[in-house]
mmCIF file of C-alpha atoms and ligand atoms in Angstrom:
data_model
loop_
_atom_site.group_PDB
_atom_site.id
_atom_site.type_symbol
_atom_site.label_atom_id
_atom_site.label_comp_id
_atom_site.label_asym_id
_atom_site.label_seq_id
_atom_site.Cartn_x
_atom_site.Cartn_y
_atom_site.Cartn_z
ATOM 1 C CA MET A 1 -14.081 -28.346 -18.984
ATOM 2 C CA SER A 2 -13.090 -24.995 -20.447
ATOM 3 C CA GLU A 3 -10.213 -23.163 -18.858
ATOM 4 C CA ARG A 4 -10.919 -20.045 -16.840
ATOM 5 C CA PRO A 5 -8.620 -17.075 -16.436
ATOM 6 C CA ALA A 6 -7.400 -16.252 -12.944
ATOM 7 C CA VAL A 7 -6.244 -13.279 -10.995
ATOM 8 C CA PHE A 8 -3.397 -14.337 -8.711
ATOM 9 C CA LEU A 9 -3.235 -12.137 -5.650
ATOM 10 C CA ASP A 10 -0.251 -11.621 -3.421
ATOM 11 C CA ARG A 11 -1.460 -11.600 0.189
ATOM 12 C CA ASP A 12 0.687 -9.383 2.428
ATOM 13 C CA GLY A 13 0.676 -5.729 1.352
ATOM 14 C CA THR A 14 -1.818 -6.436 -1.455
ATOM 15 C CA MET A 15 -4.933 -8.007 0.158
ATOM 16 C CA ILE A 16 -4.093 -7.382 3.793
ATOM 17 C CA GLU A 17 -1.863 -5.039 5.743
ATOM 18 C CA ASP A 18 1.722 -6.208 5.802
ATOM 19 C CA VAL A 19 2.419 -6.596 9.524
ATOM 20 C CA GLY A 20 5.681 -8.509 9.182
ATOM 21 C CA TYR A 21 5.078 -12.054 10.381
ATOM 22 C CA LEU A 22 1.336 -12.401 10.743
ATOM 23 C CA ASP A 23 0.983 -14.831 13.642
ATOM 24 C CA ARG A 24 -2.294 -13.894 15.365
ATOM 25 C CA LEU A 25 -5.762 -13.481 13.886
ATOM 26 C CA GLU A 26 -6.177 -10.123 15.693
ATOM 27 C CA ARG A 27 -3.442 -8.740 13.457
ATOM 28 C CA LEU A 28 -5.133 -9.882 10.234
ATOM 29 C CA LYS A 29 -6.524 -6.737 8.571
ATOM 30 C CA LEU A 30 -7.992 -6.893 5.108
ATOM 31 C CA PHE A 31 -7.767 -3.613 3.230
ATOM 32 C CA PRO A 32 -11.248 -2.034 3.086
ATOM 33 C CA TYR A 33 -11.662 -2.751 -0.635
ATOM 34 C CA THR A 34 -10.240 -6.302 -0.755
ATOM 35 C CA ILE A 35 -13.547 -8.131 -0.536
ATOM 36 C CA ASP A 36 -15.122 -5.944 -3.232
ATOM 37 C CA ALA A 37 -12.122 -6.483 -5.486
ATOM 38 C CA VAL A 38 -12.429 -10.269 -5.196
ATOM 39 C CA ARG A 39 -16.165 -10.117 -5.824
ATOM 40 C CA VAL A 40 -15.979 -7.972 -8.960
ATOM 41 C CA LEU A 41 -13.242 -10.187 -10.378
ATOM 42 C CA ASN A 42 -15.333 -13.299 -9.677
ATOM 43 C CA ARG A 43 -18.341 -11.708 -11.324
ATOM 44 C CA ALA A 44 -16.258 -11.020 -14.431
ATOM 45 C CA GLY A 45 -15.397 -14.725 -14.629
ATOM 46 C CA PHE A 46 -11.996 -14.787 -12.939
ATOM 47 C CA GLU A 47 -10.925 -17.427 -10.466
ATOM 48 C CA VAL A 48 -9.160 -15.587 -7.637
ATOM 49 C CA VAL A 49 -6.144 -17.427 -6.259
ATOM 50 C CA VAL A 50 -3.858 -16.314 -3.430
ATOM 51 C CA VAL A 51 -0.115 -16.831 -3.932
ATOM 52 C CA THR A 52 1.981 -15.930 -0.904
ATOM 53 C CA SER A 53 5.547 -16.287 0.382
ATOM 54 C CA GLN A 54 5.572 -17.402 3.994
ATOM 55 C CA ALA A 55 9.158 -17.247 5.151
ATOM 56 C CA GLY A 56 7.773 -17.024 8.692
ATOM 57 C CA VAL A 57 6.977 -20.726 8.431
ATOM 58 C CA ALA A 58 10.542 -21.515 7.323
ATOM 59 C CA ASN A 59 11.838 -19.542 10.284
ATOM 60 C CA GLY A 60 9.517 -21.035 12.861
ATOM 61 C CA MET A 61 7.593 -17.783 13.501
ATOM 62 C CA VAL A 62 4.324 -18.993 11.957
ATOM 63 C CA THR A 63 2.839 -22.493 11.783
ATOM 64 C CA GLU A 64 1.075 -24.018 8.791
ATOM 65 C CA GLU A 65 -1.902 -24.592 11.098
ATOM 66 C CA PHE A 66 -2.098 -20.860 11.743
ATOM 67 C CA LEU A 67 -1.788 -20.109 8.022
ATOM 68 C CA ALA A 68 -4.754 -22.403 7.373
ATOM 69 C CA GLU A 69 -6.727 -20.591 10.071
ATOM 70 C CA ALA A 70 -5.884 -17.149 8.672
ATOM 71 C CA HIS A 71 -6.829 -18.239 5.157
ATOM 72 C CA ALA A 72 -10.103 -19.754 6.372
ATOM 73 C CA ARG A 73 -10.902 -16.398 7.984
ATOM 74 C CA ILE A 74 -10.222 -14.497 4.744
ATOM 75 C CA SER A 75 -12.293 -16.993 2.746
ATOM 76 C CA ARG A 76 -15.190 -16.754 5.155
ATOM 77 C CA GLU A 77 -15.293 -12.955 4.968
ATOM 78 C CA VAL A 78 -15.158 -13.084 1.181
ATOM 79 C CA ARG A 79 -17.836 -15.790 1.029
ATOM 80 C CA GLU A 80 -20.183 -13.859 3.330
ATOM 81 C CA ALA A 81 -19.991 -11.008 0.838
ATOM 82 C CA GLY A 82 -20.802 -13.301 -2.094
ATOM 83 C CA GLY A 83 -17.296 -13.837 -3.471
ATOM 84 C CA SER A 84 -14.973 -16.812 -3.492
ATOM 85 C CA ILE A 85 -11.284 -17.591 -3.373
ATOM 86 C CA GLY A 86 -10.392 -20.598 -5.505
ATOM 87 C CA GLY A 87 -7.266 -21.580 -3.616
ATOM 88 C CA TYR A 88 -4.308 -20.591 -1.480
ATOM 89 C CA TYR A 89 -0.794 -21.438 -2.561
ATOM 90 C CA TYR A 90 2.075 -20.584 -0.258
ATOM 91 C CA CYS A 91 5.800 -21.109 -0.164
ATOM 92 C CA PRO A 92 6.953 -22.056 3.352
ATOM 93 C CA HIS A 93 10.542 -22.729 2.218
ATOM 94 C CA LEU A 94 13.885 -20.967 2.368
ATOM 95 C CA PRO A 95 17.278 -22.322 1.299
ATOM 96 C CA TYR A 96 18.603 -21.523 4.811
ATOM 97 C CA ALA A 97 15.394 -22.058 6.799
ATOM 98 C CA SER A 98 15.918 -22.490 10.527
ATOM 99 C CA VAL A 99 13.254 -25.239 10.553
ATOM 100 C CA ALA A 100 14.867 -28.248 8.843
ATOM 101 C CA GLN A 101 11.712 -29.553 7.143
ATOM 102 C CA TYR A 102 11.343 -26.295 5.171
ATOM 103 C CA ARG A 103 14.996 -25.962 4.204
ATOM 104 C CA THR A 104 15.061 -26.383 0.446
ATOM 105 C CA ASP A 105 15.772 -24.460 -2.727
ATOM 106 C CA CYS A 106 12.219 -24.980 -3.959
ATOM 107 C CA GLU A 107 10.389 -24.223 -7.202
ATOM 108 C CA CYS A 108 7.633 -22.229 -5.475
ATOM 109 C CA ARG A 109 9.723 -19.384 -4.086
ATOM 110 C CA LYS A 110 8.938 -16.095 -5.837
ATOM 111 C CA PRO A 111 10.014 -15.074 -8.436
ATOM 112 C CA LYS A 112 9.896 -18.720 -9.567
ATOM 113 C CA PRO A 113 6.487 -19.585 -11.018
ATOM 114 C CA GLY A 114 5.840 -22.829 -9.103
ATOM 115 C CA MET A 115 2.762 -21.632 -7.202
ATOM 116 C CA ILE A 116 1.097 -20.305 -10.354
ATOM 117 C CA LEU A 117 1.890 -23.469 -12.296
ATOM 118 C CA ALA A 118 0.516 -25.669 -9.507
ATOM 119 C CA ALA A 119 -2.700 -23.635 -9.354
ATOM 120 C CA ALA A 120 -3.065 -23.709 -13.140
ATOM 121 C CA LYS A 121 -2.893 -27.492 -13.060
ATOM 122 C CA ASP A 122 -5.185 -27.965 -10.052
ATOM 123 C CA LEU A 123 -7.836 -25.488 -11.211
ATOM 124 C CA SER A 124 -7.515 -25.714 -15.040
ATOM 125 C CA LEU A 125 -6.587 -22.062 -15.495
ATOM 126 C CA ASP A 126 -6.006 -20.163 -18.717
ATOM 127 C CA LEU A 127 -2.674 -18.454 -17.961
ATOM 128 C CA PRO A 128 -2.398 -16.214 -21.058
ATOM 129 C CA ARG A 129 -5.701 -14.588 -20.011
ATOM 130 C CA SER A 130 -4.655 -14.352 -16.345
ATOM 131 C CA PHE A 131 -3.148 -11.594 -14.215
ATOM 132 C CA VAL A 132 -1.058 -11.297 -11.073
ATOM 133 C CA VAL A 133 -1.384 -8.404 -8.635
ATOM 134 C CA GLY A 134 1.329 -7.709 -6.058
ATOM 135 C CA ASP A 135 3.301 -5.068 -4.194
ATOM 136 C CA ARG A 136 6.767 -6.442 -5.048
ATOM 137 C CA TRP A 137 8.565 -6.912 -8.341
ATOM 138 C CA ARG A 138 9.102 -10.558 -7.436
ATOM 139 C CA ASP A 139 5.311 -11.018 -7.667
ATOM 140 C CA ILE A 140 5.318 -9.527 -11.144
ATOM 141 C CA GLU A 141 8.398 -11.501 -12.178
ATOM 142 C CA MET A 142 6.754 -14.731 -10.993
ATOM 143 C CA GLY A 143 3.798 -13.920 -13.232
ATOM 144 C CA GLN A 144 5.969 -13.106 -16.218
ATOM 145 C CA ALA A 145 7.800 -16.425 -15.779
ATOM 146 C CA ALA A 146 4.406 -18.159 -16.216
ATOM 147 C CA GLY A 147 3.129 -15.957 -19.061
ATOM 148 C CA VAL A 148 0.787 -13.994 -16.790
ATOM 149 C CA LYS A 149 0.349 -10.214 -17.034
ATOM 150 C CA GLY A 150 1.155 -8.138 -13.956
ATOM 151 C CA VAL A 151 -0.173 -5.122 -12.090
ATOM 152 C CA LEU A 152 1.872 -3.542 -9.293
ATOM 153 C CA VAL A 153 0.003 -1.906 -6.400
ATOM 154 C CA GLU A 154 1.417 0.936 -4.304
ATOM 155 C CA THR A 155 0.217 -0.500 -0.976
ATOM 156 C CA GLY A 156 2.615 -2.531 1.181
ATOM 157 C CA TYR A 157 6.103 -2.149 -0.296
ATOM 158 C CA GLY A 158 4.682 -0.995 -3.616
ATOM 159 C CA LYS A 159 5.560 2.693 -3.446
ATOM 160 C CA SER A 160 9.260 2.088 -2.951
ATOM 161 C CA GLU A 161 9.237 -0.871 -5.332
ATOM 162 C CA ALA A 162 7.669 1.242 -8.079
ATOM 163 C CA ALA A 163 10.651 3.590 -7.910
ATOM 164 C CA ARG A 164 13.163 0.867 -8.807
ATOM 165 C CA ARG A 165 12.138 -1.807 -11.252
ATOM 166 C CA PRO A 166 14.837 -4.467 -11.810
ATOM 167 C CA SER A 167 15.882 -4.867 -15.440
ATOM 168 C CA SER A 168 14.807 -8.525 -15.288
ATOM 169 C CA VAL A 169 11.144 -7.444 -15.065
ATOM 170 C CA GLU A 170 9.081 -6.043 -17.938
ATOM 171 C CA PRO A 171 7.282 -2.777 -17.137
ATOM 172 C CA VAL A 172 3.684 -3.162 -15.938
ATOM 173 C CA PRO A 173 0.928 -0.759 -14.909
ATOM 174 C CA VAL A 174 1.293 0.671 -11.405
ATOM 175 C CA VAL A 175 -1.935 1.552 -9.580
ATOM 176 C CA ALA A 176 -2.795 2.788 -6.090
ATOM 177 C CA ASN A 177 -4.311 -0.398 -4.694
ATOM 178 C CA LEU A 178 -6.129 -3.660 -5.308
ATOM 179 C CA ILE A 179 -9.501 -2.181 -6.214
ATOM 180 C CA GLU A 180 -7.838 -0.043 -8.888
ATOM 181 C CA ALA A 181 -5.963 -3.107 -10.096
ATOM 182 C CA ALA A 182 -9.289 -4.955 -10.360
ATOM 183 C CA SER A 183 -10.887 -2.209 -12.435
ATOM 184 C CA LEU A 184 -7.852 -2.032 -14.718
ATOM 185 C CA ILE A 185 -8.041 -5.809 -15.212
ATOM 186 C CA LEU A 186 -11.753 -5.604 -16.029
ATOM 187 C CA ARG A 187 -11.036 -2.976 -18.679
ATOM 188 C CA GLN A 188 -8.277 -5.127 -20.200
ATOM 189 C CA ALA A 189 -10.058 -8.479 -20.038
HETATM 190 MG MG1 LIG B 1 3.442 -8.600 -0.697
HETATM 191 ZN ZN1 LIG B 2 8.704 -22.989 -1.791
#
């Protein structure tokens, strides 16, 4: 099987509104262009994979059952529009998590590349041809740690993040939002 490139998408502030701890489906709001962005990337041959930090699980604010429900909702909306999400990878850990079972210094916490590496293995992805899109430098740094090119979006925390790039992160294009990130990726692919 030949390896496909992927676009790894951060969830909160990139695909959906960042509402702090998302713990009820009523608060789940996809940005108006998110479904189109996924669909055009799929059509161009990219697997779309969600990679998300979920400290709310570590802190007992959000359950893994709810996460599964929220992700099923996103997938259904995307699928109804003719797109598909290849997988969801999330980090429910924190070194000082209040819930004991999630208390660990894991390999999947951004900016470590564990989620991307796990997805690459599960889905046979071609990382040098892949991209990550996020609203925080830690998303971009996670990508760079796995050899994946980054695009920073100005939604979520992106505007303030764009103003102060840490020296540990290579510069990347900064665009207004996910649909602009998708069109930039299509031009570069
Ligand atoms: Mg984010
Ligand atoms: Zn983790």
